[in-house]
mmCIF file of C-alpha atoms in Angstrom:
data_model
loop_
_atom_site.group_PDB
_atom_site.id
_atom_site.type_symbol
_atom_site.label_atom_id
_atom_site.label_comp_id
_atom_site.label_asym_id
_atom_site.label_seq_id
_atom_site.Cartn_x
_atom_site.Cartn_y
_atom_site.Cartn_z
ATOM 1 C CA PHE A 147 104.420 62.731 -241.395
ATOM 2 C CA ALA A 148 103.396 59.225 -242.594
ATOM 3 C CA ILE A 149 105.297 59.744 -245.875
ATOM 4 C CA LYS A 150 106.551 56.143 -245.626
ATOM 5 C CA ARG A 151 102.988 54.990 -246.292
ATOM 6 C CA LEU A 152 102.983 56.787 -249.657
ATOM 7 C CA ILE A 153 106.486 56.002 -250.917
ATOM 8 C CA GLY A 154 106.514 53.803 -254.031
ATOM 9 C CA ARG A 155 102.691 53.773 -254.311
ATOM 10 C CA ARG A 156 100.595 54.721 -257.334
ATOM 11 C CA PHE A 157 98.077 57.555 -256.929
ATOM 12 C CA GLU A 158 95.208 55.129 -257.701
ATOM 13 C CA ASP A 159 96.301 52.679 -254.963
ATOM 14 C CA PRO A 160 93.330 51.959 -252.622
ATOM 15 C CA MET A 161 95.616 52.547 -249.621
ATOM 16 C CA VAL A 162 96.446 56.038 -250.919
ATOM 17 C CA GLU A 163 92.724 56.712 -251.346
ATOM 18 C CA LYS A 164 92.204 55.740 -247.697
ATOM 19 C CA ASP A 165 94.991 58.074 -246.517
ATOM 20 C CA LYS A 166 93.613 61.123 -248.350
ATOM 21 C CA GLY A 167 91.016 61.776 -245.674
ATOM 22 C CA LEU A 168 93.386 61.134 -242.771
ATOM 23 C CA VAL A 169 96.245 63.566 -243.406
ATOM 24 C CA PRO A 170 96.130 67.376 -243.215
ATOM 25 C CA TYR A 171 98.179 67.794 -246.410
ATOM 26 C CA HIS A 172 97.042 67.244 -250.016
ATOM 27 C CA ILE A 173 97.918 63.972 -251.750
ATOM 28 C CA VAL A 174 98.132 64.599 -255.516
ATOM 29 C CA LYS A 175 99.046 62.686 -258.669
ATOM 30 C CA GLY A 176 102.752 63.020 -259.427
ATOM 31 C CA ASP A 177 104.399 63.484 -262.826
ATOM 32 C CA ASN A 178 105.047 59.727 -262.991
ATOM 33 C CA GLY A 179 101.591 58.655 -261.765
ATOM 34 C CA ASP A 180 102.767 58.022 -258.190
ATOM 35 C CA ALA A 181 101.208 59.547 -255.079
ATOM 36 C CA TRP A 182 102.922 62.864 -254.308
ATOM 37 C CA VAL A 183 102.153 65.589 -251.755
ATOM 38 C CA GLU A 184 101.379 69.263 -252.318
ATOM 39 C CA SER A 185 102.458 72.052 -249.975
ATOM 40 C CA PHE A 186 102.297 75.816 -250.549
ATOM 41 C CA GLY A 187 101.454 75.236 -254.213
ATOM 42 C CA LYS A 188 104.452 72.963 -254.890
ATOM 43 C CA LYS A 189 104.417 69.211 -255.508
ATOM 44 C CA TYR A 190 106.919 66.897 -253.817
ATOM 45 C CA SER A 191 107.525 63.194 -254.344
ATOM 46 C CA PRO A 192 107.668 61.001 -251.209
ATOM 47 C CA SER A 193 111.300 60.299 -252.171
ATOM 48 C CA GLN A 194 112.033 64.043 -252.008
ATOM 49 C CA VAL A 195 110.387 64.380 -248.577
ATOM 50 C CA SER A 196 112.315 61.324 -247.341
ATOM 51 C CA ALA A 197 115.493 62.833 -248.818
ATOM 52 C CA ASP A 198 114.961 66.005 -246.762
ATOM 53 C CA ILE A 199 114.839 63.833 -243.619
ATOM 54 C CA LEU A 200 117.991 61.969 -244.725
ATOM 55 C CA ILE A 201 119.786 65.274 -245.407
ATOM 56 C CA LYS A 202 119.039 66.363 -241.823
ATOM 57 C CA MET A 203 120.287 62.995 -240.497
ATOM 58 C CA LYS A 204 123.408 63.269 -242.683
ATOM 59 C CA GLU A 205 124.129 66.746 -241.250
ATOM 60 C CA THR A 206 123.637 65.469 -237.669
ATOM 61 C CA ALA A 207 126.041 62.561 -238.271
ATOM 62 C CA GLU A 208 128.628 64.849 -239.906
ATOM 63 C CA ALA A 209 128.436 67.334 -237.017
ATOM 64 C CA TYR A 210 129.064 64.504 -234.537
ATOM 65 C CA LEU A 211 131.810 62.747 -236.518
ATOM 66 C CA GLY A 212 133.518 65.874 -237.782
ATOM 67 C CA GLU A 213 133.820 64.475 -241.312
ATOM 68 C CA GLU A 214 131.740 64.058 -244.459
ATOM 69 C CA VAL A 215 129.294 61.132 -244.667
ATOM 70 C CA THR A 216 128.783 59.789 -248.204
ATOM 71 C CA GLU A 217 127.448 56.240 -247.720
ATOM 72 C CA ALA A 218 124.489 54.797 -245.842
ATOM 73 C CA VAL A 219 122.630 51.659 -244.841
ATOM 74 C CA ILE A 220 118.892 52.398 -244.850
ATOM 75 C CA THR A 221 116.257 50.259 -243.140
ATOM 76 C CA VAL A 222 112.744 49.776 -244.516
ATOM 77 C CA PRO A 223 109.658 47.837 -243.383
ATOM 78 C CA ALA A 224 110.215 44.134 -244.107
ATOM 79 C CA TYR A 225 107.007 43.987 -246.140
ATOM 80 C CA PHE A 226 108.028 46.791 -248.529
ATOM 81 C CA ASN A 227 107.787 45.708 -252.174
ATOM 82 C CA ASP A 228 110.434 46.354 -254.824
ATOM 83 C CA SER A 229 109.165 49.778 -255.941
ATOM 84 C CA GLN A 230 108.943 50.986 -252.329
ATOM 85 C CA ARG A 231 112.543 49.886 -251.744
ATOM 86 C CA GLN A 232 113.660 51.497 -255.019
ATOM 87 C CA SER A 233 111.985 54.790 -254.059
ATOM 88 C CA THR A 234 113.812 54.669 -250.716
ATOM 89 C CA LYS A 235 117.107 54.240 -252.605
ATOM 90 C CA ASP A 236 116.142 57.252 -254.743
ATOM 91 C CA ALA A 237 115.666 59.279 -251.544
ATOM 92 C CA GLY A 238 119.212 58.392 -250.493
ATOM 93 C CA ARG A 239 120.584 59.411 -253.879
ATOM 94 C CA ILE A 240 118.738 62.778 -253.753
ATOM 95 C CA ALA A 241 120.228 63.329 -250.275
ATOM 96 C CA GLY A 242 123.729 62.801 -251.691
ATOM 97 C CA LEU A 243 124.225 59.355 -250.171
ATOM 98 C CA GLU A 244 125.372 56.156 -251.817
ATOM 99 C CA VAL A 245 122.982 53.546 -250.407
ATOM 100 C CA LYS A 246 125.186 50.514 -249.779
ATOM 101 C CA ARG A 247 122.377 48.289 -248.564
ATOM 102 C CA ILE A 248 118.637 48.353 -247.878
ATOM 103 C CA ILE A 249 117.784 46.032 -244.983
ATOM 104 C CA PRO A 250 114.452 45.236 -243.308
ATOM 105 C CA GLU A 251 113.825 46.896 -239.954
ATOM 106 C CA PRO A 252 113.137 43.648 -238.019
ATOM 107 C CA THR A 253 116.361 42.131 -239.387
ATOM 108 C CA ALA A 254 118.309 45.190 -238.224
ATOM 109 C CA ALA A 255 116.715 44.828 -234.784
ATOM 110 C CA ALA A 256 117.770 41.166 -234.657
ATOM 111 C CA LEU A 257 121.357 42.152 -235.536
ATOM 112 C CA ALA A 258 121.430 44.621 -232.637
ATOM 113 C CA TYR A 259 119.914 42.080 -230.247
ATOM 114 C CA GLY A 260 121.968 39.071 -231.290
ATOM 115 C CA LEU A 261 125.475 40.394 -231.886
ATOM 116 C CA ASP A 262 126.654 39.582 -228.351
ATOM 117 C CA LYS A 263 124.810 36.243 -228.309
ATOM 118 C CA GLU A 264 126.659 34.626 -231.220
ATOM 119 C CA HIS A 265 127.096 31.153 -229.782
ATOM 120 C CA THR A 266 123.496 30.325 -228.945
ATOM 121 C CA ASP A 267 121.303 28.916 -231.687
ATOM 122 C CA LYS A 268 117.926 30.496 -231.169
ATOM 123 C CA LYS A 269 114.779 31.274 -233.138
ATOM 124 C CA ILE A 270 113.500 34.763 -232.442
ATOM 125 C CA ALA A 271 110.420 36.746 -233.435
ATOM 126 C CA VAL A 272 110.777 40.476 -234.082
ATOM 127 C CA PHE A 273 107.446 42.274 -233.644
ATOM 128 C CA ASP A 274 107.772 45.748 -235.184
ATOM 129 C CA LEU A 275 104.832 48.134 -234.788
ATOM 130 C CA GLY A 276 105.925 51.649 -235.700
ATOM 131 C CA GLY A 277 104.292 54.920 -236.661
ATOM 132 C CA GLY A 278 102.979 53.840 -240.050
ATOM 133 C CA THR A 279 103.806 50.181 -240.679
ATOM 134 C CA PHE A 280 103.741 46.743 -239.024
ATOM 135 C CA ASP A 281 106.186 43.871 -239.623
ATOM 136 C CA ILE A 282 106.755 40.481 -238.081
ATOM 137 C CA SER A 283 109.907 38.498 -238.870
ATOM 138 C CA ILE A 284 111.003 35.076 -237.667
ATOM 139 C CA LEU A 285 114.799 34.625 -237.614
ATOM 140 C CA GLU A 286 117.278 31.990 -236.595
ATOM 141 C CA ILE A 287 120.502 33.296 -235.088
ATOM 142 C CA GLY A 288 123.663 31.502 -234.044
ATOM 143 C CA ASP A 289 127.432 31.663 -234.585
ATOM 144 C CA GLY A 290 127.178 35.068 -236.236
ATOM 145 C CA VAL A 291 124.641 33.896 -238.844
ATOM 146 C CA PHE A 292 121.310 35.749 -238.928
ATOM 147 C CA GLU A 293 118.891 33.865 -241.163
ATOM 148 C CA VAL A 294 115.420 35.245 -241.866
ATOM 149 C CA LEU A 295 113.013 32.288 -241.963
ATOM 150 C CA ALA A 296 109.829 34.211 -242.761
ATOM 151 C CA THR A 297 108.408 37.700 -242.796
ATOM 152 C CA ASN A 298 104.920 39.177 -242.972
ATOM 153 C CA GLY A 299 103.194 42.418 -242.156
ATOM 154 C CA ASP A 300 100.887 45.276 -243.024
ATOM 155 C CA THR A 301 102.418 48.402 -244.581
ATOM 156 C CA HIS A 302 99.308 50.363 -243.587
ATOM 157 C CA LEU A 303 99.061 49.730 -239.861
ATOM 158 C CA GLY A 304 100.828 51.789 -237.220
ATOM 159 C CA GLY A 305 100.696 54.522 -234.609
ATOM 160 C CA ASP A 306 99.065 56.956 -237.049
ATOM 161 C CA ASP A 307 95.995 54.690 -237.147
ATOM 162 C CA PHE A 308 95.824 54.642 -233.335
ATOM 163 C CA ASP A 309 96.037 58.460 -233.283
ATOM 164 C CA GLN A 310 93.270 58.569 -235.882
ATOM 165 C CA ALA A 311 91.000 56.376 -233.721
ATOM 166 C CA ILE A 312 91.506 58.719 -230.731
ATOM 167 C CA MET A 313 90.929 61.780 -232.952
ATOM 168 C CA LYS A 314 87.644 60.357 -234.232
ATOM 169 C CA TRP A 315 86.514 59.783 -230.639
ATOM 170 C CA MET A 316 87.490 63.364 -229.696
ATOM 171 C CA ILE A 317 85.625 64.809 -232.697
ATOM 172 C CA ASP A 318 82.510 62.730 -231.888
ATOM 173 C CA GLU A 319 82.573 63.706 -228.188
ATOM 174 C CA PHE A 320 83.044 67.408 -228.999
ATOM 175 C CA LYS A 321 80.183 67.284 -231.502
ATOM 176 C CA LYS A 322 77.908 65.719 -228.862
ATOM 177 C CA GLU A 323 78.771 68.483 -226.388
ATOM 178 C CA SER A 324 78.826 71.543 -228.654
ATOM 179 C CA GLY A 325 77.113 70.516 -231.889
ATOM 180 C CA ILE A 326 80.245 71.599 -233.808
ATOM 181 C CA ASP A 327 81.959 69.184 -236.214
ATOM 182 C CA LEU A 328 85.734 69.718 -236.209
ATOM 183 C CA SER A 329 86.462 67.168 -238.959
ATOM 184 C CA GLY A 330 86.645 69.863 -241.655
ATOM 185 C CA ASP A 331 88.865 72.269 -239.688
ATOM 186 C CA LYS A 332 92.479 71.538 -240.724
ATOM 187 C CA MET A 333 94.019 73.715 -237.992
ATOM 188 C CA ALA A 334 91.930 72.036 -235.291
ATOM 189 C CA LEU A 335 92.703 68.586 -236.728
ATOM 190 C CA GLN A 336 96.446 69.136 -236.382
ATOM 191 C CA ARG A 337 96.005 70.155 -232.749
ATOM 192 C CA LEU A 338 93.793 67.117 -232.131
ATOM 193 C CA ARG A 339 96.357 64.832 -233.778
ATOM 194 C CA ASP A 340 99.114 66.126 -231.478
ATOM 195 C CA ALA A 341 96.826 65.784 -228.442
ATOM 196 C CA ALA A 342 95.816 62.242 -229.468
ATOM 197 C CA GLU A 343 99.441 61.131 -229.770
ATOM 198 C CA LYS A 344 100.311 62.696 -226.403
ATOM 199 C CA ALA A 345 97.339 60.980 -224.699
ATOM 200 C CA LYS A 346 98.209 57.625 -226.289
ATOM 201 C CA ILE A 347 101.803 57.838 -225.019
ATOM 202 C CA GLU A 348 100.700 58.875 -221.515
ATOM 203 C CA LEU A 349 98.254 55.959 -221.278
ATOM 204 C CA SER A 350 101.107 53.456 -221.619
ATOM 205 C CA GLY A 351 102.196 54.514 -218.129
ATOM 206 C CA THR A 352 98.977 55.692 -216.487
ATOM 207 C CA GLN A 353 95.323 54.611 -216.305
ATOM 208 C CA SER A 354 93.762 57.920 -217.306
ATOM 209 C CA THR A 355 94.696 61.253 -218.904
ATOM 210 C CA GLU A 356 93.176 64.699 -219.429
ATOM 211 C CA ILE A 357 92.947 66.138 -222.950
ATOM 212 C CA ASN A 358 92.693 69.936 -222.902
ATOM 213 C CA GLN A 359 92.601 72.051 -226.053
ATOM 214 C CA PRO A 360 91.498 75.626 -225.242
ATOM 215 C CA PHE A 361 90.140 77.834 -228.033
ATOM 216 C CA ILE A 362 89.854 74.865 -230.399
ATOM 217 C CA THR A 363 87.211 76.730 -232.447
ATOM 218 C CA MET A 364 84.621 79.519 -232.309
ATOM 219 C CA ASP A 365 80.938 79.999 -232.962
ATOM 220 C CA ALA A 366 78.522 82.937 -232.638
ATOM 221 C CA SER A 367 78.569 82.669 -228.830
ATOM 222 C CA GLY A 368 82.377 82.900 -228.636
ATOM 223 C CA PRO A 369 85.424 80.604 -228.312
ATOM 224 C CA LYS A 370 85.008 76.882 -227.570
ATOM 225 C CA HIS A 371 87.302 74.694 -225.476
ATOM 226 C CA LEU A 372 87.775 70.938 -225.688
ATOM 227 C CA ALA A 373 88.233 69.162 -222.333
ATOM 228 C CA LEU A 374 87.968 65.363 -222.214
ATOM 229 C CA ASN A 375 89.099 62.518 -219.991
ATOM 230 C CA LEU A 376 90.391 59.346 -221.688
ATOM 231 C CA THR A 377 91.067 56.131 -219.769
ATOM 232 C CA ARG A 378 93.343 53.263 -220.762
ATOM 233 C CA SER A 379 90.360 50.896 -221.024
ATOM 234 C CA GLN A 380 88.595 53.369 -223.363
ATOM 235 C CA LEU A 381 91.738 53.580 -225.505
ATOM 236 C CA GLU A 382 91.955 49.778 -225.650
ATOM 237 C CA SER A 383 88.307 49.602 -226.684
ATOM 238 C CA LEU A 384 88.853 52.236 -229.423
ATOM 239 C CA THR A 385 91.961 50.512 -230.826
ATOM 240 C CA HIS A 386 91.178 46.829 -230.172
ATOM 241 C CA GLY A 387 90.500 46.184 -233.877
ATOM 242 C CA LEU A 388 93.873 47.676 -234.863
ATOM 243 C CA VAL A 389 95.788 45.504 -232.383
ATOM 244 C CA GLU A 390 93.872 42.437 -233.621
ATOM 245 C CA ARG A 391 95.141 43.143 -237.158
ATOM 246 C CA THR A 392 98.627 42.129 -235.983
ATOM 247 C CA ARG A 393 97.521 38.551 -235.195
ATOM 248 C CA GLN A 394 97.084 37.111 -238.689
ATOM 249 C CA PRO A 395 100.499 38.223 -240.038
ATOM 250 C CA CYS A 396 102.163 36.685 -236.939
ATOM 251 C CA LEU A 397 100.388 33.349 -237.399
ATOM 252 C CA LYS A 398 101.189 33.388 -241.139
ATOM 253 C CA ALA A 399 104.888 34.081 -240.441
ATOM 254 C CA LEU A 400 105.061 31.134 -238.012
ATOM 255 C CA GLN A 401 103.346 28.918 -240.594
ATOM 256 C CA ASP A 402 105.688 30.042 -243.403
ATOM 257 C CA ALA A 403 108.724 29.459 -241.171
ATOM 258 C CA GLY A 404 107.430 25.936 -240.484
ATOM 259 C CA ILE A 405 107.642 26.299 -236.714
ATOM 260 C CA LYS A 406 105.313 26.400 -233.711
ATOM 261 C CA ARG A 407 105.153 29.252 -231.232
ATOM 262 C CA GLU A 408 106.832 26.994 -228.640
ATOM 263 C CA ASP A 409 109.968 27.005 -230.845
ATOM 264 C CA ILE A 410 110.419 30.775 -230.394
ATOM 265 C CA GLY A 411 113.181 31.444 -227.867
ATOM 266 C CA GLU A 412 112.751 35.219 -227.651
ATOM 267 C CA VAL A 413 110.344 37.921 -228.811
ATOM 268 C CA ILE A 414 111.809 41.378 -229.466
ATOM 269 C CA LEU A 415 109.585 44.458 -229.578
ATOM 270 C CA VAL A 416 110.418 47.261 -232.009
ATOM 271 C CA GLY A 417 108.687 50.578 -232.697
ATOM 272 C CA GLY A 418 107.048 53.093 -230.375
ATOM 273 C CA MET A 419 103.613 51.440 -230.539
ATOM 274 C CA SER A 420 105.042 48.250 -229.016
ATOM 275 C CA ARG A 421 105.119 50.135 -225.687
ATOM 276 C CA MET A 422 101.304 49.989 -225.484
ATOM 277 C CA PRO A 423 100.268 47.489 -222.757
ATOM 278 C CA LEU A 424 97.506 45.950 -224.932
ATOM 279 C CA VAL A 425 100.034 45.328 -227.726
ATOM 280 C CA GLN A 426 102.443 43.650 -225.283
ATOM 281 C CA LYS A 427 99.608 41.508 -223.877
ATOM 282 C CA THR A 428 98.619 40.437 -227.413
ATOM 283 C CA VAL A 429 102.236 39.551 -228.266
ATOM 284 C CA GLU A 430 102.446 37.434 -225.102
ATOM 285 C CA GLU A 431 99.225 35.612 -226.085
ATOM 286 C CA LEU A 432 100.464 35.035 -229.638
ATOM 287 C CA PHE A 433 103.886 33.648 -228.757
ATOM 288 C CA GLY A 434 103.200 32.219 -225.303
ATOM 289 C CA ARG A 435 106.031 34.148 -223.684
ATOM 290 C CA GLU A 436 106.711 37.595 -222.283
ATOM 291 C CA PRO A 437 108.477 39.889 -224.781
ATOM 292 C CA HIS A 438 112.146 40.761 -224.214
ATOM 293 C CA LYS A 439 112.435 44.208 -222.605
ATOM 294 C CA GLY A 440 116.207 44.671 -222.851
ATOM 295 C CA VAL A 441 116.298 46.711 -226.074
ATOM 296 C CA ASN A 442 115.114 50.263 -226.754
ATOM 297 C CA PRO A 443 112.334 49.879 -229.367
ATOM 298 C CA ASP A 444 113.103 53.303 -230.869
ATOM 299 C CA GLU A 445 116.868 52.848 -231.223
ATOM 300 C CA VAL A 446 117.410 49.149 -231.883
ATOM 301 C CA VAL A 447 116.818 49.378 -235.665
ATOM 302 C CA ALA A 448 119.359 52.196 -236.088
ATOM 303 C CA ILE A 449 121.912 50.213 -234.059
ATOM 304 C CA GLY A 450 121.344 47.191 -236.327
ATOM 305 C CA ALA A 451 121.808 49.344 -239.439
ATOM 306 C CA ALA A 452 125.097 50.624 -237.997
ATOM 307 C CA ILE A 453 126.226 47.019 -237.409
ATOM 308 C CA GLN A 454 125.389 46.174 -241.040
ATOM 309 C CA GLY A 455 127.421 49.231 -242.078
ATOM 310 C CA GLY A 456 130.291 47.840 -240.014
ATOM 311 C CA VAL A 457 129.971 44.479 -241.779
ATOM 312 C CA LEU A 458 130.166 46.195 -245.194
ATOM 313 C CA THR A 459 133.268 48.202 -244.252
ATOM 314 C CA GLY A 460 134.958 45.196 -242.636
ATOM 315 C CA ASP A 461 134.926 46.690 -239.124
ATOM 316 C CA VAL A 462 132.479 44.019 -237.900
ATOM 317 C CA LYS A 463 133.581 40.491 -238.733
ATOM 318 C CA ASP A 464 132.002 37.027 -238.622
ATOM 319 C CA VAL A 465 128.445 38.277 -239.144
ATOM 320 C CA LEU A 466 126.405 36.896 -242.043
ATOM 321 C CA LEU A 467 122.925 38.155 -242.843
ATOM 322 C CA LEU A 468 120.671 35.857 -244.915
ATOM 323 C CA ASP A 469 117.563 37.755 -245.983
ATOM 324 C CA VAL A 470 114.395 36.673 -247.830
ATOM 325 C CA ILE A 471 112.084 38.215 -250.410
ATOM 326 C CA PRO A 472 108.880 39.300 -248.626
ATOM 327 C CA LEU A 473 106.541 38.845 -251.613
ATOM 328 C CA THR A 474 106.386 36.240 -254.387
ATOM 329 C CA LEU A 475 108.001 37.106 -257.749
ATOM 330 C CA GLY A 476 106.379 35.795 -260.907
ATOM 331 C CA ILE A 477 105.362 36.572 -264.481
ATOM 332 C CA GLU A 478 102.033 37.001 -266.257
ATOM 333 C CA THR A 479 101.037 33.985 -268.356
ATOM 334 C CA PHE A 480 98.090 33.088 -270.634
ATOM 335 C CA GLY A 481 94.721 34.239 -269.306
ATOM 336 C CA GLY A 482 96.167 37.022 -267.173
ATOM 337 C CA VAL A 483 97.331 34.566 -264.524
ATOM 338 C CA MET A 484 100.376 35.236 -262.329
ATOM 339 C CA THR A 485 102.736 32.243 -262.462
ATOM 340 C CA PRO A 486 105.072 32.278 -259.420
ATOM 341 C CA LEU A 487 108.795 31.792 -260.055
ATOM 342 C CA VAL A 488 110.327 32.732 -256.693
ATOM 343 C CA GLU A 489 108.034 32.069 -253.727
ATOM 344 C CA ARG A 490 107.854 34.541 -250.841
ATOM 345 C CA ASN A 491 110.307 33.941 -247.969
ATOM 346 C CA THR A 492 112.894 32.441 -250.359
ATOM 347 C CA THR A 493 116.420 33.197 -249.110
ATOM 348 C CA ILE A 494 118.199 35.682 -251.396
ATOM 349 C CA PRO A 495 120.242 35.910 -253.534
ATOM 350 C CA THR A 496 118.583 33.124 -255.517
ATOM 351 C CA GLN A 497 118.104 32.004 -259.125
ATOM 352 C CA LYS A 498 115.060 30.275 -260.647
ATOM 353 C CA LYS A 499 114.380 29.184 -264.245
ATOM 354 C CA GLN A 500 111.225 27.964 -265.964
ATOM 355 C CA VAL A 501 110.387 27.235 -269.607
ATOM 356 C CA PHE A 502 107.335 28.899 -271.186
ATOM 357 C CA SER A 503 105.930 28.959 -274.723
ATOM 358 C CA THR A 504 103.729 30.998 -277.069
ATOM 359 C CA ALA A 505 99.918 31.248 -276.830
ATOM 360 C CA ALA A 506 99.198 31.660 -280.576
ATOM 361 C CA ASP A 507 100.433 30.170 -283.872
ATOM 362 C CA ASN A 508 103.350 32.052 -285.461
ATOM 363 C CA GLN A 509 103.508 34.488 -282.548
ATOM 364 C CA PRO A 510 106.440 36.846 -283.399
ATOM 365 C CA ALA A 511 107.009 38.304 -279.910
ATOM 366 C CA VAL A 512 106.066 37.961 -276.259
ATOM 367 C CA THR A 513 105.866 40.605 -273.549
ATOM 368 C CA ILE A 514 107.109 39.340 -270.210
ATOM 369 C CA ARG A 515 105.632 41.190 -267.214
ATOM 370 C CA VAL A 516 107.494 40.677 -263.940
ATOM 371 C CA LEU A 517 105.128 40.889 -260.970
ATOM 372 C CA GLN A 518 105.339 40.878 -257.184
ATOM 373 C CA GLY A 519 102.520 39.821 -254.876
ATOM 374 C CA GLU A 520 100.396 36.939 -253.622
ATOM 375 C CA ARG A 521 97.212 37.265 -255.745
ATOM 376 C CA LYS A 522 96.304 34.681 -258.420
ATOM 377 C CA MET A 523 95.541 37.177 -261.195
ATOM 378 C CA ALA A 524 98.329 39.344 -262.650
ATOM 379 C CA GLU A 525 96.285 42.574 -262.559
ATOM 380 C CA HIS A 526 95.974 42.350 -258.759
ATOM 381 C CA ASN A 527 99.744 42.216 -258.207
ATOM 382 C CA LYS A 528 102.404 44.928 -258.452
ATOM 383 C CA GLU A 529 104.219 45.158 -261.797
ATOM 384 C CA ILE A 530 107.907 45.819 -261.166
ATOM 385 C CA GLY A 531 109.084 45.603 -264.777
ATOM 386 C CA ARG A 532 108.401 44.311 -268.288
ATOM 387 C CA PHE A 533 110.429 43.445 -271.353
ATOM 388 C CA ASP A 534 109.691 42.312 -274.921
ATOM 389 C CA LEU A 535 111.178 39.215 -276.485
ATOM 390 C CA ALA A 536 111.010 39.696 -280.278
ATOM 391 C CA ASP A 537 112.071 37.802 -283.441
ATOM 392 C CA ILE A 538 110.570 34.465 -282.395
ATOM 393 C CA PRO A 539 110.739 32.160 -285.476
ATOM 394 C CA PRO A 540 107.278 31.235 -286.907
ATOM 395 C CA ALA A 541 105.987 28.030 -285.283
ATOM 396 C CA PRO A 542 102.734 26.498 -284.016
ATOM 397 C CA ARG A 543 101.694 27.689 -280.553
ATOM 398 C CA GLY A 544 103.323 25.805 -277.698
ATOM 399 C CA MET A 545 106.385 24.897 -279.790
ATOM 400 C CA PRO A 546 108.917 27.699 -279.092
ATOM 401 C CA GLN A 547 110.790 27.133 -275.827
ATOM 402 C CA ILE A 548 111.292 30.364 -273.864
ATOM 403 C CA GLU A 549 113.359 30.073 -270.704
ATOM 404 C CA VAL A 550 112.689 32.755 -268.085
#
């Protein structure tokens, strides 16, 4: 589980470091320097694990349709960077699928919501809190055109973090009662994780739930049982900080879209975690309106992807999707600075040009590093490619004109 949080990330990534202590499997350095996982002595890339899931989905679709499936539209978190999207495409290729399009999950949700509402111009917010990632997208829809105005998010915030908060509470409570620390027991941790998720789901519909895990461990006196009662208010107290982390991306998305919350005509909830009452209350506070309850948060993204597939095959007509880049694209310039070329939330496809020059007299070549991110210094952003421009004629620095 949570493989989406590792896909396209380097092993040294601080987020990977954080995940190492939270998952029951081993995260190791892959052959290419990326974060991979190890199981039964074998190493697997996140793309391979994702491919296994896609293979199963491909088989399910083929069994239902009675024919071979060779092409796919795959959805990803809106805030995925280029290497994360590329790794997702690789997963499709490994699974034997030609990936026709990668589209952001909130955009897919908007397609599913808005297809039968083509003649009303409306700005909508799609709040997507899933198992491992969080996205917020602001879109304008009308007359079959779906235009993404802005997107923001946190690719390391989701239901897994809520489960982790409940698990920590369970471990602490059990330690207080029995003096035994379960945090090093991998078998017990998996049982606690399952119990935490079950309790979290139950507390969306009830005020209190019992957590019972018999024979969770043993000591010299015999087997030990874990029996705890968790209330909704306790859960909200444990996870309040996680829910609060959704606020800033929402405010930033509104700011980037250049609109006020009063301009939002509808708020759509996506992802299983959006069923949590505290999350729904926070969304209502943020946007000043009750979220739309007419879509299934678990299915709406898949429906939107199917609609996009229909657009590509010509079965669905008069639908135009205008997407944006989620993170700024730029190049490294003198002093290790990142110079932006295409700002985040620019509608794509797009083309930008800028003229640069050399930093030293008679400089024969320049290396152009293409970066993605919002930090001022190049080293703090994600490098998505580099190329060398050689055979520059000798000239004083600042004279050669290099158009990027």
